[in-house]
């Protein structure tokens, strides 16, 4: 351990001593040309990114547009250290930062990465997984951020900041068309409405055909994993007086898509314990082959008979009141949000009714209130103090209904069905007082301290019934004997200590030690069996402790920016979801506390302006994320004793100490080259190429060698021209130009023990498009 830490900080020191040399010889001597200042609100106040002692990537509106980033899941292609675990629906999809994250089919467990929209924390990450429209910037904060940002920021925060009303009239309209009949349209208008009131309204519509073919002629859809989303946002900015302001915001987004389809990657090889429910009878592979499907990493076909659907609606309203008291600023942010999600998918991928219905119906609402007092920024002591209150309710109805393949095994008479209906609910209250300050010991040295005192109260319950039309519970699941429930109440302390030292105006060093927190959770699900007294299982709170150090440097008269951060984290009681064999052989989801997780690494960003026309940037993340302790981890399918699987008392488990976490590639490297030039005196143009390398990583936490996702290199390019004195812009773009085939998830195949399915994203397809933007 000591050796690894020493190696990490030695690398930081070497980089500090050598940075700033790149591109120096290419400077053309024009001191007026420099890189733009990046302003962020990561610490609840506006700051130059170079002054923030946090590992942060900020992607502004221009960068999002030129890289054609318009979806939440695409942020991982521009923010190293961030990965997105694409589930079959938004209820399960989740992000990881530095290898830490929890993707769950469980309403009683929250994610480790907080998602914030205009300062409002989403109660569940799925509520924030909508397209990015009229966005000012996205800030990805790595590591625990719980002192200033409430709730579940134990691994980091994805903060989305949308555009505010403007003092002068402006408007824009953009339309893009691309491969798979992708049509993206967005527009916004902003400006003064009357004296003291400015307004802004924006809307978008994004549609696309599916890229997975359902070749079953009787299927309700012949293409799945499509896109169909619309949304609108409105803001009113009331200037109440010279010292007070009120910003009212409202937004609504809707999605109605045929999505959630995986494809068959590898059928089971056959033999004892494999195939249908582990009975050695191969079904998925032979039936898929008989329907003309060739299983494999590049497979984009299924032959399902059931419907794939994902319908989501999200709406919210917030009010932000700000009042100046001399040089002090008081802010009150009040918000209410609702999120509903209804989905269904056919996970057997063949024209047999193993899962004729596999649906989830979720409704979530939340209310939050935050109060902040911000001190003047030009004092020896600067601070932000506040209070936070959050309440949410979630209700969910899950149905699994079909034959489960039992008819093929002679265990279910023809024409009959088995099925289970799970009705679950969850309630959470979280309230806290918090503060963070910085004290200037000298003009160069400042000390940092932050504290959050919080109280978390969670409760939840469920009941399981035989589904309507079924003769028994689904595939060995048990129905309830009354309501099953659990609750947990806990107080916690989150803190941060650190120091920042300005070597000069262009170079500062920082180091912080942070303690984070993610609340305890309740394990709910179709296959969860309560303990005595109908008490549901719970998992303990997740507690990260992180040391972080780095530097921020600007050189060559603002033409070169170099940032580097090293980190080391230990997470106690990491909340991990995994698949384990169910009573009938079908895999089921469960959640458990891993004893301890360790993650360390380096993150860096370099942006250079070697000439007035050429911008070069690169960002990288090296992450080593492993289990330090997890001796009761579940085995993967068909894992043998020689491979580390131990059987005791009918349970199979393994020790994952030293094994990799899921979705944590060692290396992620992004690079971008952009060249701006003039075609004529009135027409400017640009060309740019982006590259991302992502190393291999595990898709799940069980260490299954069959779920390792290969490394990949993606190349995108854009060529554009500005027309009509800058009021128009025409861009031609291409993604995945080398047609790299990859997947974002590999999972054990339901109903085919030893087989595997995969999730292919659109980014695994080579696509092209054209976009026209008009602005006033």
JSON list of N, CA and C in Angstrom, two decimals, residues 39-49 52 137 164 374 377:
[
{"chain": "A", "resi": 39, "resn": "UNK", "atom": "N", "xyz": [-15.60, 29.46, -16.25]},
{"chain": "A", "resi": 39, "resn": "UNK", "atom": "CA", "xyz": [-16.23, 29.77, -14.98]},
{"chain": "A", "resi": 39, "resn": "UNK", "atom": "C", "xyz": [-17.11, 28.60, -14.55]},
{"chain": "A", "resi": 40, "resn": "UNK", "atom": "N", "xyz": [-16.98, 28.16, -13.29]},
{"chain": "A", "resi": 40, "resn": "UNK", "atom": "CA", "xyz": [-17.77, 27.05, -12.77]},
{"chain": "A", "resi": 40, "resn": "UNK", "atom": "C", "xyz": [-18.39, 27.45, -11.45]},
{"chain": "A", "resi": 41, "resn": "UNK", "atom": "N", "xyz": [-19.37, 26.67, -11.00]},
{"chain": "A", "resi": 41, "resn": "UNK", "atom": "CA", "xyz": [-20.02, 26.89, -9.71]},
{"chain": "A", "resi": 41, "resn": "UNK", "atom": "C", "xyz": [-19.93, 25.65, -8.84]},
{"chain": "A", "resi": 42, "resn": "UNK", "atom": "N", "xyz": [-18.83, 24.93, -8.96]},
{"chain": "A", "resi": 42, "resn": "UNK", "atom": "CA", "xyz": [-18.65, 23.67, -8.25]},
{"chain": "A", "resi": 42, "resn": "UNK", "atom": "C", "xyz": [-18.71, 23.85, -6.74]},
{"chain": "A", "resi": 43, "resn": "UNK", "atom": "N", "xyz": [-18.33, 25.04, -6.24]},
{"chain": "A", "resi": 43, "resn": "UNK", "atom": "CA", "xyz": [-18.34, 25.30, -4.80]},
{"chain": "A", "resi": 43, "resn": "UNK", "atom": "C", "xyz": [-19.42, 26.31, -4.42]},
{"chain": "A", "resi": 44, "resn": "UNK", "atom": "N", "xyz": [-20.51, 26.31, -5.19]},
{"chain": "A", "resi": 44, "resn": "UNK", "atom": "CA", "xyz": [-21.70, 27.13, -4.92]},
{"chain": "A", "resi": 44, "resn": "UNK", "atom": "C", "xyz": [-21.49, 28.61, -5.15]},
{"chain": "A", "resi": 45, "resn": "UNK", "atom": "N", "xyz": [-20.32, 29.00, -5.67]},
{"chain": "A", "resi": 45, "resn": "UNK", "atom": "CA", "xyz": [-20.05, 30.38, -6.07]},
{"chain": "A", "resi": 45, "resn": "UNK", "atom": "C", "xyz": [-19.36, 30.34, -7.42]},
{"chain": "A", "resi": 46, "resn": "UNK", "atom": "N", "xyz": [-19.46, 31.43, -8.17]},
{"chain": "A", "resi": 46, "resn": "UNK", "atom": "CA", "xyz": [-18.79, 31.48, -9.46]},
{"chain": "A", "resi": 46, "resn": "UNK", "atom": "C", "xyz": [-17.29, 31.65, -9.25]},
{"chain": "A", "resi": 47, "resn": "UNK", "atom": "N", "xyz": [-16.52, 30.75, -9.90]},
{"chain": "A", "resi": 47, "resn": "UNK", "atom": "CA", "xyz": [-15.06, 30.78, -9.77]},
{"chain": "A", "resi": 47, "resn": "UNK", "atom": "C", "xyz": [-14.42, 30.43, -11.10]},
{"chain": "A", "resi": 48, "resn": "UNK", "atom": "N", "xyz": [-13.22, 30.95, -11.30]},
{"chain": "A", "resi": 48, "resn": "UNK", "atom": "CA", "xyz": [-12.38, 30.49, -12.40]},
{"chain": "A", "resi": 48, "resn": "UNK", "atom": "C", "xyz": [-12.00, 29.05, -12.11]},
{"chain": "A", "resi": 49, "resn": "UNK", "atom": "N", "xyz": [-12.18, 28.17, -13.09]},
{"chain": "A", "resi": 49, "resn": "UNK", "atom": "CA", "xyz": [-11.86, 26.75, -12.92]},
{"chain": "A", "resi": 49, "resn": "UNK", "atom": "C", "xyz": [-10.46, 26.56, -12.36]},
{"chain": "A", "resi": 52, "resn": "UNK", "atom": "N", "xyz": [-10.17, 26.38, -8.48]},
{"chain": "A", "resi": 52, "resn": "UNK", "atom": "CA", "xyz": [-10.99, 25.43, -7.73]},
{"chain": "A", "resi": 52, "resn": "UNK", "atom": "C", "xyz": [-10.16, 24.22, -7.33]},
{"chain": "A", "resi": 137, "resn": "UNK", "atom": "N", "xyz": [-23.42, 24.68, -19.39]},
{"chain": "A", "resi": 137, "resn": "UNK", "atom": "CA", "xyz": [-22.25, 23.83, -19.23]},
{"chain": "A", "resi": 137, "resn": "UNK", "atom": "C", "xyz": [-22.62, 22.62, -18.38]},
{"chain": "A", "resi": 164, "resn": "UNK", "atom": "N", "xyz": [-29.68, 30.84, -18.48]},
{"chain": "A", "resi": 164, "resn": "UNK", "atom": "CA", "xyz": [-30.61, 31.75, -17.83]},
{"chain": "A", "resi": 164, "resn": "UNK", "atom": "C", "xyz": [-31.11, 32.80, -18.82]},
{"chain": "A", "resi": 374, "resn": "UNK", "atom": "N", "xyz": [-23.45, 33.33, 1.55]},
{"chain": "A", "resi": 374, "resn": "UNK", "atom": "CA", "xyz": [-22.11, 33.37, 0.96]},
{"chain": "A", "resi": 374, "resn": "UNK", "atom": "C", "xyz": [-21.43, 34.66, 1.39]},
{"chain": "A", "resi": 377, "resn": "UNK", "atom": "N", "xyz": [-16.02, 37.63, -1.22]},
{"chain": "A", "resi": 377, "resn": "UNK", "atom": "CA", "xyz": [-14.93, 36.82, -1.75]},
{"chain": "A", "resi": 377, "resn": "UNK", "atom": "C", "xyz": [-13.56, 37.48, -1.60]}
]
